[in-house]
Amino acid sequence: QAMWRGRQSRKAFVQLFRTMTPSFKVVRLFLHLLDFSIEDYHRELQLQTLKEQVVQAIRHNKQLSQQIDKMDVTIGLLVQNRISIQDAVKQGKSMNAVTLSQGTGLKALSATSHHRLEAYQHLFYFLQTRPRYLAKLIFCLPERWTHRFLSNVILTLFNFGSHPREEYLMLRLFQFALQEEIRCKFSQLSDVKTMDSMVLKMVVNYARERSGQNALQFILGPLIEKILADKHITIDTNPVSIYNQWRNHQETTTGKVSELPPGVTQEQALGYQEVQDRLATAIKTLETTTLQFLQKITESKQLFPYGNS
């Protein structure tokens, strides 16, 4: 009988799902499954509670991951003369507030963790004070990675130059990197003009991130605008260019073709007294302008960021 009832139940269940219009007998057999009891209601509430707990756990884990990343940076910065131990403890307390647990932070580090922390201190101090290693590493990377390497590694390692010590060590790194680049890439003096310097690009990016442009604009901006506004200033020291300007001026003034020969060399151009006089005036103007810039920069040394001075 049990087998027969089971067979009939399975047959009715198949008919319920596969038939568009099942019989009343079949529907009545499974009608109790459509009832929504108080037990089902409690199960639904329990399911919603579990979903909320899962969402809260995901957010909690994400927040913990962010705090761990910050803690890793703090450990990396915890080197000699970098940040104080109070800053690291403060970061540890912030992490404790998130985890809502006791016995964590720097005070609860194990012997292995302390040893690892000390190793990090020596590593970063070694890389800071001996820039030759990073200087060689820069030229082992593809050029398209230099800006990312500067932002993610060098600036972080030197604490973004937030103190004069870090800025000084970073400038030493740029010095050694430039020497390494000259040794590896430049074989003759003319290469300085024809080849792009990767180190100079890094220095420019560093100056931009350190607000060096704002300082230069504030200090030298008025002087540059004054020179650009002067339409009569001439600082061209090329004799051939001065000769061509003189010849064009004659043709413009007289309206006739100049008798001066075109396409002269520097020696031929310097043979004319007018060219010599204009060249002397241009050199004097250039010297005066250069002294103005030099004086302005010298007087404004305190306004320059350390990394740009």
Coordinates of C-alpha atoms in Angstrom, one line a residue:
Q1 CA 0.0 0.0 0.0
A2 CA 2.8 2.4 0.8
M3 CA 4.4 1.8 -2.5
W4 CA 1.1 2.3 -4.3
R5 CA 0.4 5.6 -2.5
G6 CA 3.9 6.7 -3.2
R7 CA 3.5 5.9 -6.9
Q8 CA 0.2 7.8 -7.0
S9 CA 1.7 10.8 -5.3
R10 CA 4.6 10.9 -7.8
K11 CA 2.2 10.5 -10.7
A12 CA 0.1 13.4 -9.3
F13 CA 3.1 15.6 -8.8
V14 CA 4.3 15.0 -12.4
Q15 CA 0.8 15.8 -13.6
L16 CA 0.7 19.0 -11.5
F17 CA 3.9 20.4 -13.2
R18 CA 3.4 19.1 -16.7
T19 CA -0.3 19.6 -17.2
M20 CA -1.7 23.0 -18.0
T21 CA -5.1 22.2 -16.3
P22 CA -4.5 19.5 -13.6
S23 CA -7.5 17.8 -12.1
F24 CA -9.2 19.0 -8.9
K25 CA -8.0 15.8 -7.2
V26 CA -4.4 16.5 -8.0
V27 CA -4.7 20.2 -6.9
R28 CA -6.4 19.1 -3.6
L29 CA -3.6 16.7 -2.9
F30 CA -1.0 19.5 -2.9
L31 CA -3.1 22.3 -1.6
H32 CA -1.5 22.2 1.8
L33 CA 1.8 23.4 0.2
L34 CA 0.2 26.7 -0.8
D35 CA -0.7 27.6 2.8
F36 CA 1.4 30.3 4.3
S37 CA 1.8 29.5 8.0
I38 CA 3.3 31.4 10.9
E39 CA 6.3 29.0 10.7
D40 CA 6.9 30.1 7.1
Y41 CA 6.7 33.7 8.2
H42 CA 9.4 33.2 10.9
R43 CA 11.6 31.4 8.4
E44 CA 11.3 34.3 6.0
L45 CA 12.3 36.7 8.8
Q46 CA 15.2 34.5 9.6
L47 CA 16.3 34.5 6.0
Q48 CA 16.2 38.3 5.8
T49 CA 18.2 38.6 9.0
L50 CA 20.8 36.2 7.6
K51 CA 21.0 38.3 4.4
E52 CA 21.5 41.5 6.5
Q53 CA 24.3 39.8 8.5
V54 CA 26.0 38.7 5.3
V55 CA 25.9 42.3 3.9
Q56 CA 27.2 43.7 7.2
A57 CA 30.0 41.1 7.2
I58 CA 31.0 42.0 3.6
R59 CA 31.2 45.7 4.5
H60 CA 33.1 44.9 7.7
N61 CA 35.6 42.8 5.8
K62 CA 36.0 45.5 3.2
Q63 CA 36.6 48.1 5.9
L64 CA 39.1 45.8 7.6
S65 CA 40.9 45.4 4.3
Q66 CA 41.3 49.1 3.9
Q67 CA 42.6 49.5 7.4
I68 CA 45.1 46.7 6.8
D69 CA 46.3 48.5 3.7
K70 CA 46.8 51.7 5.7
M71 CA 48.6 49.7 8.4
D72 CA 51.0 48.2 5.8
V73 CA 51.8 51.8 4.6
T74 CA 52.3 52.8 8.2
I75 CA 54.7 49.9 8.8
G76 CA 56.6 50.8 5.7
L77 CA 56.9 54.4 6.8
L78 CA 58.0 53.4 10.3
V79 CA 61.7 53.7 9.6
Q80 CA 64.4 55.8 11.3
N81 CA 63.6 59.5 11.2
R82 CA 60.4 58.9 9.3
I83 CA 57.3 59.0 11.4
S84 CA 57.0 58.8 15.2
I85 CA 55.8 55.8 17.0
Q86 CA 52.8 57.8 18.3
D87 CA 51.6 58.0 14.7
A88 CA 51.9 54.3 14.3
V89 CA 50.1 53.6 17.6
K90 CA 47.4 56.0 16.5
Q91 CA 46.9 54.0 13.3
G92 CA 46.8 50.9 15.4
K93 CA 44.1 52.3 17.6
S94 CA 42.1 53.3 14.6
M95 CA 42.3 49.7 13.4
N96 CA 41.3 48.5 16.8
A97 CA 38.1 50.6 16.7
V98 CA 37.1 48.9 13.5
T99 CA 37.8 45.4 14.6
L100 CA 36.1 46.0 18.0
S101 CA 38.6 43.6 19.5
Q102 CA 41.3 43.8 22.2
G103 CA 45.0 42.9 22.1
T104 CA 45.7 44.1 18.5
G105 CA 47.9 46.8 17.1
L106 CA 51.7 47.4 17.4
K107 CA 51.7 46.5 21.1
A108 CA 50.4 43.0 20.4
L109 CA 52.9 42.2 17.7
S110 CA 54.6 38.9 18.0
A111 CA 58.4 38.4 18.0
T112 CA 58.2 37.4 14.4
S113 CA 56.2 40.6 13.5
H114 CA 58.7 42.7 15.4
H115 CA 61.6 41.1 13.6
R116 CA 59.8 41.7 10.3
L117 CA 59.1 45.3 11.2
E118 CA 62.7 45.9 12.1
A119 CA 63.7 44.3 8.7
Y120 CA 61.4 46.8 7.0
Q121 CA 63.0 49.6 8.8
H122 CA 66.5 48.6 7.7
L123 CA 65.3 48.0 4.1
F124 CA 63.7 51.4 3.7
Y125 CA 66.5 53.2 5.5
F126 CA 69.0 51.5 3.2
L127 CA 67.1 52.4 0.1
Q128 CA 66.8 56.0 1.2
T129 CA 70.4 56.6 2.2
R130 CA 72.0 54.6 -0.7
P131 CA 70.2 55.9 -3.8
R132 CA 72.4 54.0 -6.3
Y133 CA 70.2 50.9 -6.1
L134 CA 67.0 52.8 -7.0
A135 CA 68.9 54.8 -9.6
K136 CA 69.9 51.6 -11.4
L137 CA 66.4 50.1 -11.0
I138 CA 64.8 53.1 -12.7
F139 CA 66.5 52.2 -16.0
C140 CA 65.6 48.6 -15.7
L141 CA 61.9 49.5 -16.1
P142 CA 60.1 50.4 -19.3
E143 CA 59.9 54.2 -19.8
R144 CA 56.1 54.1 -19.8
W145 CA 56.2 52.9 -16.2
T146 CA 58.4 55.7 -14.9
H147 CA 55.6 58.1 -13.9
R148 CA 53.8 55.2 -12.0
F149 CA 57.1 54.2 -10.4
L150 CA 57.6 57.8 -9.3
S151 CA 54.1 58.1 -7.8
N152 CA 53.7 54.6 -6.3
V153 CA 57.2 53.8 -5.1
I154 CA 59.6 56.7 -4.9
L155 CA 57.2 59.3 -3.5
T156 CA 55.8 56.8 -1.0
L157 CA 59.3 55.7 0.0
F158 CA 60.3 59.3 0.7
N159 CA 57.0 60.2 2.3
F160 CA 56.2 62.5 -0.5
G161 CA 59.0 64.8 0.5
S162 CA 57.0 66.1 3.5
H163 CA 60.1 67.0 5.4
P164 CA 63.5 68.5 4.4
R165 CA 65.3 65.3 5.1
E166 CA 63.1 63.3 2.7
E167 CA 63.3 66.0 0.0
Y168 CA 67.1 66.1 0.4
L169 CA 67.3 62.3 0.0
M170 CA 65.0 62.4 -3.0
L171 CA 67.1 65.0 -4.7
R172 CA 70.2 62.8 -4.1
L173 CA 68.3 60.0 -5.8
F174 CA 67.6 62.2 -8.8
Q175 CA 71.3 63.2 -8.8
F176 CA 72.5 59.6 -8.9
A177 CA 69.8 58.7 -11.5
L178 CA 70.9 61.5 -13.8
Q179 CA 74.5 60.4 -13.5
E180 CA 73.5 56.8 -14.3
E181 CA 71.5 58.0 -17.3
I182 CA 74.4 60.0 -18.6
R183 CA 76.7 57.1 -18.2
C184 CA 74.4 54.6 -19.9
K185 CA 72.7 56.7 -22.6
F186 CA 74.8 59.7 -23.5
S187 CA 78.0 59.0 -25.5
Q188 CA 78.8 62.5 -26.7
L189 CA 77.9 66.0 -25.7
S190 CA 75.4 66.6 -28.5
D191 CA 73.2 63.7 -27.1
V192 CA 72.1 66.1 -24.4
K193 CA 70.2 68.2 -26.9
T194 CA 68.9 65.4 -29.1
M195 CA 67.9 62.7 -26.6
D196 CA 65.1 62.9 -24.1
S197 CA 66.1 62.6 -20.5
M198 CA 63.9 60.2 -18.5
V199 CA 65.2 61.6 -15.2
L200 CA 64.4 65.1 -16.1
K201 CA 60.8 64.1 -16.9
M202 CA 60.6 62.5 -13.4
V203 CA 62.0 65.7 -11.9
V204 CA 59.4 67.7 -13.7
N205 CA 56.6 65.4 -12.6
Y206 CA 57.9 65.6 -9.0
A207 CA 58.0 69.4 -9.2
R208 CA 54.4 69.5 -10.5
E209 CA 53.2 67.3 -7.7
R210 CA 55.0 69.3 -5.2
S211 CA 53.3 72.6 -6.3
G212 CA 56.5 73.9 -7.8
Q213 CA 54.6 75.5 -10.7
N214 CA 52.6 77.6 -8.3
A215 CA 55.8 78.9 -6.6
L216 CA 57.4 79.7 -10.0
Q217 CA 54.3 81.4 -11.2
F218 CA 54.1 83.5 -8.1
I219 CA 57.8 84.5 -8.1
L220 CA 58.7 84.8 -11.8
G221 CA 55.3 85.3 -13.4
P222 CA 55.2 89.1 -13.2
L223 CA 58.8 89.4 -14.6
I224 CA 57.9 87.0 -17.5
E225 CA 54.8 88.9 -18.3
K226 CA 56.7 92.2 -18.3
I227 CA 59.2 90.8 -20.8
L228 CA 56.6 89.4 -23.0
A229 CA 54.7 92.7 -23.1
D230 CA 57.8 94.5 -24.3
K231 CA 57.5 94.3 -28.1
H232 CA 60.9 96.0 -28.7
I233 CA 63.1 93.7 -26.6
T234 CA 65.6 91.8 -28.7
I235 CA 67.7 89.0 -27.3
D236 CA 68.6 87.1 -30.5
T237 CA 72.4 86.5 -30.5
N238 CA 72.6 84.7 -33.8
P239 CA 74.5 86.9 -36.3
V240 CA 72.7 85.4 -39.4
S241 CA 69.3 85.9 -37.8
I242 CA 70.2 89.5 -36.9
Y243 CA 71.5 90.1 -40.5
N244 CA 68.2 88.7 -42.0
Q245 CA 66.1 90.9 -39.7
W246 CA 68.2 94.0 -40.7
R247 CA 67.8 93.1 -44.4
N248 CA 64.0 92.6 -44.1
H249 CA 63.7 95.8 -42.2
Q250 CA 65.4 97.7 -45.1
E251 CA 63.1 96.1 -47.6
T252 CA 60.0 96.9 -45.5
T253 CA 61.1 100.5 -45.0
T254 CA 62.2 101.4 -48.5
G255 CA 59.8 99.1 -50.4
K256 CA 62.7 98.0 -52.6
V257 CA 64.8 94.8 -52.8
S258 CA 67.8 95.2 -50.5
E259 CA 71.2 95.3 -52.0
L260 CA 72.5 93.1 -49.2
P261 CA 73.2 89.6 -50.4
P262 CA 71.0 86.8 -49.1
G263 CA 72.2 83.6 -47.5
V264 CA 75.3 84.8 -45.8
T265 CA 77.4 82.9 -43.2
Q266 CA 78.1 84.0 -39.6
E267 CA 81.5 85.3 -40.6
Q268 CA 80.1 87.3 -43.5
A269 CA 77.2 88.7 -41.3
L270 CA 79.7 89.8 -38.6
G271 CA 81.5 91.8 -41.2
Y272 CA 78.8 94.4 -41.2
Q273 CA 79.0 97.1 -38.5
E274 CA 75.2 97.2 -38.2
V275 CA 75.1 93.5 -37.3
Q276 CA 77.9 94.0 -34.8
D277 CA 76.0 96.9 -33.1
R278 CA 72.7 95.0 -33.0
L279 CA 74.5 91.9 -31.6
A280 CA 76.1 94.0 -28.9
T281 CA 72.8 95.5 -28.0
A282 CA 71.1 92.0 -27.9
I283 CA 73.9 90.6 -25.7
K284 CA 73.6 93.5 -23.3
T285 CA 69.8 93.1 -23.2
L286 CA 70.1 89.4 -22.6
E287 CA 72.6 90.0 -19.8
T288 CA 70.3 92.5 -18.1
T289 CA 67.3 90.2 -18.4
T290 CA 69.3 87.3 -17.0
L291 CA 70.5 89.4 -14.1
Q292 CA 66.9 90.4 -13.4
F293 CA 65.8 86.7 -13.2
L294 CA 68.8 85.8 -11.1
Q295 CA 68.2 88.6 -8.7
K296 CA 64.5 87.7 -8.4
I297 CA 65.3 84.1 -7.8
T298 CA 68.0 85.0 -5.2
E299 CA 65.7 87.3 -3.3
S300 CA 62.9 84.7 -3.3
K301 CA 64.8 81.7 -2.0
Q302 CA 62.6 81.4 1.0
L303 CA 59.5 81.1 -1.2
F304 CA 60.7 78.1 -3.2
P305 CA 59.8 74.6 -2.0
Y306 CA 62.9 72.8 -0.9
G307 CA 62.7 70.3 -3.7
N308 CA 62.7 73.1 -6.3
S309 CA 65.3 75.3 -4.8

